[in-house]
PDB file of C-alpha atoms in Angstrom:
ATOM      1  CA  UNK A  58      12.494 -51.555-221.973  1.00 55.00           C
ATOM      2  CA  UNK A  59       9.871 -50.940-224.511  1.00 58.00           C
ATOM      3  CA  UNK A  60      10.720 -50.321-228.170  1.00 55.00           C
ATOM      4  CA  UNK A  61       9.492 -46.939-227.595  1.00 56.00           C
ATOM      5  CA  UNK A  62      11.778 -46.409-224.454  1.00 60.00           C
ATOM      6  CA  UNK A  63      14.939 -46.933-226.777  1.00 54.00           C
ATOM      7  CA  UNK A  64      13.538 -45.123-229.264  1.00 52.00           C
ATOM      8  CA  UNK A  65      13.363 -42.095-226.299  1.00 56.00           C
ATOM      9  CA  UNK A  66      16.536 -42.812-225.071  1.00 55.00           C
ATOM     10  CA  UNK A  67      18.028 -43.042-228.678  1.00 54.00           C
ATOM     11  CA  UNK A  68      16.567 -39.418-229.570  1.00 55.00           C
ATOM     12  CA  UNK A  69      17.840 -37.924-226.266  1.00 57.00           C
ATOM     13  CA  UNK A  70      21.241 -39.313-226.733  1.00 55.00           C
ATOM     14  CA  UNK A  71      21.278 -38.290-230.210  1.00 52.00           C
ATOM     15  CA  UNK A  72      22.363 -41.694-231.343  1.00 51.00           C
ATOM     16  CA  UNK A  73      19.146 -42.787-233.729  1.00 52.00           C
ATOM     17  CA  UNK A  74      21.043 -41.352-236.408  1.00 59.00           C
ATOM     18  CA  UNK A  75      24.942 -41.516-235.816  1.00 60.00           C
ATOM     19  CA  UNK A  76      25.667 -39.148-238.865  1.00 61.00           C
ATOM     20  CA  UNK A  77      22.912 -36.718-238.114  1.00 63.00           C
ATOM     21  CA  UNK A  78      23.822 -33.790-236.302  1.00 64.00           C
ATOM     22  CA  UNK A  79      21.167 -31.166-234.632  1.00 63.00           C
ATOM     23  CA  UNK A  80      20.158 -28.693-237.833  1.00 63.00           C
ATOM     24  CA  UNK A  81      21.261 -31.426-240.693  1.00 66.00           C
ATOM     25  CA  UNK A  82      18.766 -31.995-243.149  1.00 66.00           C
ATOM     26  CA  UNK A  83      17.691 -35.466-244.055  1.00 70.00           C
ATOM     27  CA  UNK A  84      18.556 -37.147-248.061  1.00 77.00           C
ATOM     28  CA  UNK A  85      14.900 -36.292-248.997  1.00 77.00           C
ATOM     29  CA  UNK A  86      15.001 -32.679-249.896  1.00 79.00           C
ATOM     30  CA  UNK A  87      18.991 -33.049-250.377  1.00 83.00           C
ATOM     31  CA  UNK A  88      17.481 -35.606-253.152  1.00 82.00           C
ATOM     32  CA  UNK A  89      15.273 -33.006-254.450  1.00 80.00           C
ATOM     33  CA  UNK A  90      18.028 -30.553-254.979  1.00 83.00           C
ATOM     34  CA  UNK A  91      20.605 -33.070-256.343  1.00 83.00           C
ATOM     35  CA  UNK A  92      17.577 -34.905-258.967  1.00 82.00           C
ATOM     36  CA  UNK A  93      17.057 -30.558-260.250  1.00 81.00           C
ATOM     37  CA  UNK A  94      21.312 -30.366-260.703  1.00 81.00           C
ATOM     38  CA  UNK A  95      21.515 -33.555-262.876  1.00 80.00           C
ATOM     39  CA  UNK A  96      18.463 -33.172-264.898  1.00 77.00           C
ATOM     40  CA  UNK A  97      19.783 -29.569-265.552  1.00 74.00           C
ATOM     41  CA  UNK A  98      23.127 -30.584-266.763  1.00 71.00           C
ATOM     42  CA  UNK A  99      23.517 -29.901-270.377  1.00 64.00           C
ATOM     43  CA  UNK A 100      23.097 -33.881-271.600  1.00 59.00           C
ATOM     44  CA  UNK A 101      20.055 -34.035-269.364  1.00 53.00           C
ATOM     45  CA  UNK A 102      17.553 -31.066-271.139  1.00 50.00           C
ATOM     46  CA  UNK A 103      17.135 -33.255-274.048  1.00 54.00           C
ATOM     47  CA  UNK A 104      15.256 -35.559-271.584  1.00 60.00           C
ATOM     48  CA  UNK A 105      15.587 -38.133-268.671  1.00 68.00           C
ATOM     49  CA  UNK A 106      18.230 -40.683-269.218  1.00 76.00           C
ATOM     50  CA  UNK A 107      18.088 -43.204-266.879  1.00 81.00           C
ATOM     51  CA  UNK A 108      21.305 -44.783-266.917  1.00 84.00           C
ATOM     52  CA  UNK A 109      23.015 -41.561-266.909  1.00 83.00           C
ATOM     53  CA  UNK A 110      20.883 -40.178-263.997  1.00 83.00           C
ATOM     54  CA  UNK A 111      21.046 -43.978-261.649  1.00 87.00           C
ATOM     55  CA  UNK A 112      24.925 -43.682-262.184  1.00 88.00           C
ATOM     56  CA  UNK A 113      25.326 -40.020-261.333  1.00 87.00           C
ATOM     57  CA  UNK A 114      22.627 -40.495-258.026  1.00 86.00           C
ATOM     58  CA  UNK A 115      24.902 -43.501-256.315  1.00 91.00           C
ATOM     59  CA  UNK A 116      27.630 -41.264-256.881  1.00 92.00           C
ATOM     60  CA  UNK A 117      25.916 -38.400-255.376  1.00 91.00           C
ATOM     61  CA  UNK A 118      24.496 -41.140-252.427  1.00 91.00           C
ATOM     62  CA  UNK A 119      28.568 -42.309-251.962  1.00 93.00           C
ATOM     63  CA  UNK A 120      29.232 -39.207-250.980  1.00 91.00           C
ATOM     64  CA  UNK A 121      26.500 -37.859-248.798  1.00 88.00           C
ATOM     65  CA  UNK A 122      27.606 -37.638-245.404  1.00 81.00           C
ATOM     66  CA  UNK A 123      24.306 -36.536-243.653  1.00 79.00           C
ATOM     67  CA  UNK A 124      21.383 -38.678-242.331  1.00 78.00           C
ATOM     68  CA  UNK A 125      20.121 -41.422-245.553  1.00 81.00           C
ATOM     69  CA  UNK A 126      17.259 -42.953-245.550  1.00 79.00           C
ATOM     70  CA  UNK A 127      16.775 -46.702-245.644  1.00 80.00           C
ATOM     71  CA  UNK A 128      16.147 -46.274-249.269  1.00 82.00           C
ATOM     72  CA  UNK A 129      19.591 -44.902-249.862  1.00 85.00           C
ATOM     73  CA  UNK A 130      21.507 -47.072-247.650  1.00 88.00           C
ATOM     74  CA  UNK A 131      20.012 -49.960-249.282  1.00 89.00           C
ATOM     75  CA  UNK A 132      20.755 -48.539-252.956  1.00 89.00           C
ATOM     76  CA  UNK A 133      24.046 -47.847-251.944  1.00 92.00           C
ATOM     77  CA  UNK A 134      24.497 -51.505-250.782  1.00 93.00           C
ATOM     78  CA  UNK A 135      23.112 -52.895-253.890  1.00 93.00           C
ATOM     79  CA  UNK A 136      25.117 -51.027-256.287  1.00 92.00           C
ATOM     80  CA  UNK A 137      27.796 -52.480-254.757  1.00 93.00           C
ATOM     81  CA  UNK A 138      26.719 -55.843-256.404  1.00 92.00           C
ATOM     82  CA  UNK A 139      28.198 -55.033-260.185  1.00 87.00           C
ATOM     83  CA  UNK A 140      25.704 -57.998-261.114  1.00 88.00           C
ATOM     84  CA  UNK A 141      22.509 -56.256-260.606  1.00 87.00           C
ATOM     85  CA  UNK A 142      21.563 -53.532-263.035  1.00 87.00           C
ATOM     86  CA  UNK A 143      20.688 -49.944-262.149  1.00 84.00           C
ATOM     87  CA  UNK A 144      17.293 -50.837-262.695  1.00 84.00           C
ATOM     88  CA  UNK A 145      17.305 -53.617-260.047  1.00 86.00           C
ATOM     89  CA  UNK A 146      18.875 -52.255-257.151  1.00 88.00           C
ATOM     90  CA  UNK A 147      15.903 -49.709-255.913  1.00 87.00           C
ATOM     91  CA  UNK A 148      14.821 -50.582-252.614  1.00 87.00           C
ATOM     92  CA  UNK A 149      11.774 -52.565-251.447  1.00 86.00           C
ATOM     93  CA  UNK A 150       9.973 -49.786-249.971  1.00 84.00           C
ATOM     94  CA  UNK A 151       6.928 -47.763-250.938  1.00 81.00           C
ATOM     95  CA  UNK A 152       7.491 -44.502-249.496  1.00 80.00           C
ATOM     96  CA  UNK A 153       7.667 -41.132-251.394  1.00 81.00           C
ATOM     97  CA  UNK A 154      10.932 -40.138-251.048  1.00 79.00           C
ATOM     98  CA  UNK A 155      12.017 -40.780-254.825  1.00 82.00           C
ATOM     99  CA  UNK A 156       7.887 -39.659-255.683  1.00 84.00           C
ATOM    100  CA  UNK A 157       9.160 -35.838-254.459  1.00 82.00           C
ATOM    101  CA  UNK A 158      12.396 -35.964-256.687  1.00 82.00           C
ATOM    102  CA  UNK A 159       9.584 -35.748-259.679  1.00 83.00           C
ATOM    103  CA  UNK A 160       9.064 -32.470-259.198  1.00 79.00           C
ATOM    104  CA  UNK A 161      12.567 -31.979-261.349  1.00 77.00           C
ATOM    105  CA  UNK A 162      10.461 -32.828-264.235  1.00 78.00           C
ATOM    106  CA  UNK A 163       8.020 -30.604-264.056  1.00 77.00           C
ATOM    107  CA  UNK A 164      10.370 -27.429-263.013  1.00 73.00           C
ATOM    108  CA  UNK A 165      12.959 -27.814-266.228  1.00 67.00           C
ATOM    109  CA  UNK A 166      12.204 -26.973-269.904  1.00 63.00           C
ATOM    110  CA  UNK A 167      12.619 -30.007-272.062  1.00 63.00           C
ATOM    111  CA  UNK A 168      11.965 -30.446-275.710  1.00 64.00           C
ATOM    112  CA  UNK A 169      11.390 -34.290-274.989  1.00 63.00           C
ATOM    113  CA  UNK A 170       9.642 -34.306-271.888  1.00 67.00           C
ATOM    114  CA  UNK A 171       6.782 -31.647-273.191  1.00 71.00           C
ATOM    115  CA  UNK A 172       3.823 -34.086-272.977  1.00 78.00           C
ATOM    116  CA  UNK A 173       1.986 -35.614-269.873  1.00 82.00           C
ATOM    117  CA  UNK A 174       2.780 -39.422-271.376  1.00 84.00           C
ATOM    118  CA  UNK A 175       6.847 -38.747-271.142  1.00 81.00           C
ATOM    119  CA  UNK A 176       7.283 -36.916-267.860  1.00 82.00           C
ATOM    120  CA  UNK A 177       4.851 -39.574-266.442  1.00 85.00           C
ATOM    121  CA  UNK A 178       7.244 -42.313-267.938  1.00 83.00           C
ATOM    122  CA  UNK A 179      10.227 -40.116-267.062  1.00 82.00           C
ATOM    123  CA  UNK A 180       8.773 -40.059-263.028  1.00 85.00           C
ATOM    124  CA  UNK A 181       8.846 -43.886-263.062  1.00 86.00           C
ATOM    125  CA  UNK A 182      12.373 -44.037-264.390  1.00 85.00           C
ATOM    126  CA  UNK A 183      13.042 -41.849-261.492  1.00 84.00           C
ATOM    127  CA  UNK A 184      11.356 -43.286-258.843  1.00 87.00           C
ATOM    128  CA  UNK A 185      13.042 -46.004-260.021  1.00 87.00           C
ATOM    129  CA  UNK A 186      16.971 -45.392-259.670  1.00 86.00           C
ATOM    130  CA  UNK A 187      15.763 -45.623-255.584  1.00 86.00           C
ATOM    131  CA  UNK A 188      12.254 -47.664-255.456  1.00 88.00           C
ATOM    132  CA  UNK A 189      11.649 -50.758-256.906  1.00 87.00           C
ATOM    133  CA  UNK A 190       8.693 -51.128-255.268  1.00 86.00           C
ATOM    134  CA  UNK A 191       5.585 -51.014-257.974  1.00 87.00           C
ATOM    135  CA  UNK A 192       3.504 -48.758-255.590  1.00 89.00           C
ATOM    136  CA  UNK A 193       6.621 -46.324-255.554  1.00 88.00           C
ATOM    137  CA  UNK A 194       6.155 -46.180-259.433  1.00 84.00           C
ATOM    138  CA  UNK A 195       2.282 -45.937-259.530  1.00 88.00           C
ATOM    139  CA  UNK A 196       2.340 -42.954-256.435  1.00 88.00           C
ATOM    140  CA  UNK A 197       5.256 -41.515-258.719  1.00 86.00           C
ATOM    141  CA  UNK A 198       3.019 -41.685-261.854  1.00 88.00           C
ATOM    142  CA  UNK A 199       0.041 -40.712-260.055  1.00 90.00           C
ATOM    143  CA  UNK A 200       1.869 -37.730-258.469  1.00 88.00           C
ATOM    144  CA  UNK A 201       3.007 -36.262-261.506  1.00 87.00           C
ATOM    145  CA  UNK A 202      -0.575 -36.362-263.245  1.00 88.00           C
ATOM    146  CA  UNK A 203      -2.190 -35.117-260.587  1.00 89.00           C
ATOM    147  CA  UNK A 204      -0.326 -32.093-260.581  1.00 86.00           C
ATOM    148  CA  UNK A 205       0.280 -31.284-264.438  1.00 84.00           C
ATOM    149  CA  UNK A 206      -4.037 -31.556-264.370  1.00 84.00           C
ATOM    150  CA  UNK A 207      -3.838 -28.998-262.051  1.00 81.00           C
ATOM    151  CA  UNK A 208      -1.534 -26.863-263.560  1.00 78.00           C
ATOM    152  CA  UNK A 209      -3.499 -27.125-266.969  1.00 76.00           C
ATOM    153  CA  UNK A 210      -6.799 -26.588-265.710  1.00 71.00           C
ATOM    154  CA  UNK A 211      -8.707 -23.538-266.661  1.00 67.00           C
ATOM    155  CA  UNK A 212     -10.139 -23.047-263.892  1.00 65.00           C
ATOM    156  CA  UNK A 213      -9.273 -20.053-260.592  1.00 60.00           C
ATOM    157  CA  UNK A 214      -8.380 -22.094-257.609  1.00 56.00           C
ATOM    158  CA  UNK A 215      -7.290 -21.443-254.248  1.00 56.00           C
ATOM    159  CA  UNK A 216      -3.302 -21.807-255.425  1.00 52.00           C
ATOM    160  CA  UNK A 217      -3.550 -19.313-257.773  1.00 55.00           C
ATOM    161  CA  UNK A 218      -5.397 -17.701-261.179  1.00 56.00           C
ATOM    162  CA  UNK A 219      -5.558 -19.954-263.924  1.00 50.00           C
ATOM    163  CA  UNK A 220      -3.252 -17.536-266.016  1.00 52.00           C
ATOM    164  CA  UNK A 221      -0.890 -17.438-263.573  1.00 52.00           C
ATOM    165  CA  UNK A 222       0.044 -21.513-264.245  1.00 44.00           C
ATOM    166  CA  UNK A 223      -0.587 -20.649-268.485  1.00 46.00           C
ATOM    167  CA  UNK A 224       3.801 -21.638-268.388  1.00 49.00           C
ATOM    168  CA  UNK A 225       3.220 -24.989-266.822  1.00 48.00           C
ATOM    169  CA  UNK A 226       0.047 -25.712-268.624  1.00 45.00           C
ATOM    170  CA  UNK A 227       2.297 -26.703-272.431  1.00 45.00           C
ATOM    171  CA  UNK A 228       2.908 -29.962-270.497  1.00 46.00           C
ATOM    172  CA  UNK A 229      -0.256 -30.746-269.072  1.00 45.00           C
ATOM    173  CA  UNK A 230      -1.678 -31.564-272.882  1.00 44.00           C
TER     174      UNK A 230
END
C-alpha cells in the first residue's frame, strides 16, 4: 500500500493519533492558552523569564494527555536528558507552533516588556523553550514585529480604526 493508503486507513481507524479522541484539540492552541497562564502568574508580569517559563512548559507538556505535536514529544524526550540545558532541548523543526505562543506577549501588560526590542527578544526566548531551529526564532521575531507595526500604525485599515489599537500601540515604539 501507498503511504497515502495507511495514512487513509490510519484516519479511518482513528489510530494516527492513539491519544486523540474525535473533538480533542491539538497542543497548539492548548500551548497558546498554557504560554497566557504562566506569563500571567505574578513572577512573570515583571517580564519573560526563560528558565522559569522552559521549566514550568515541560511540566505542563508531562502532563498533557491530548494529541502533541512532534515538537512536544521531542522536548519532552530531551528534557529527560538532565545534561542538556533548557535552552538546548527545542526541537529541530521550523514550524510555527511555538511562533503562535508569542501572542502572550503582546496580550499582557508588562513594565519590562513595553518596547518592540524586548518582546521581540522575549518571542525568541519563547520560541525557544520548543524550537531550536534558527528559522523558528527569526519567523518568531518576525511575527511579533510584524504585528506590533500594525498595531502602532496610524493609519484606518481593514482590522479596525487606528484609535481603536491606541492600547496596543505603547509597545509598538
Amino acid at each position: 500500500p501507498s503511504v497515502r493508503d495507511g495514512f487513509a486507513v490510519q484516519l479511518a481507524t482513528g489510530k494516527y493519533y492513539p491519544t486523540k479522541i474525535a473533538g480533542d484539540q491539538s497542543d497548539y492552541g492548548d500551548s497558546v492558552i498554557r504560554a497566557l497562564e504562566i506569563i500571567n502568574q505574578p513572577a512573570g508580569l515583571g517580564g519573560f523569564d526563560f528558565p522559569s517559563f522552559a521549566q514550568s512548559w515541560v511540566e505542563w507538556g508531562k502532563s498533557y494527555t491530548s494529541y502533541r505535536s512532534g515538537s512536544l514529544q521531542e522536548v519532552l524526550k530531551n528534557a529527560e536528558n538532565e545534561a542538556l540545558e533548557p535552552q538546548h532541548r527545542g526541537a529541530q523543526v521550523a514550524d510555527l507552533v511555538g511562533v503562535v505562543r508569542c501572542v502572550a506577549l503582546l496580550v499582557l501588560p508588562s513594565e519590562k516588556l513595553s518596547d518592540q526590542e524586548s518582546i521581540a527578544g522575549a518571542c525568541r526566548d519563547l520560541v525557544l523553550v520548543t524550537h531550536e531551529n534558527p528559522v523558528a526564532h527569526e519567523t518568531g521575531e518576525f511575527f511579533v514585529r510584524a504585528v506590533l507595526l500594525l498595531l502602532s500604525s496610524s493609519e484606518d485599515t481593514p482590522w479596525g480604526d487606528a484609535k481603536d489599537r491606541s492600547d496596543a500601540s505603547r509597545v509598538a515604539s
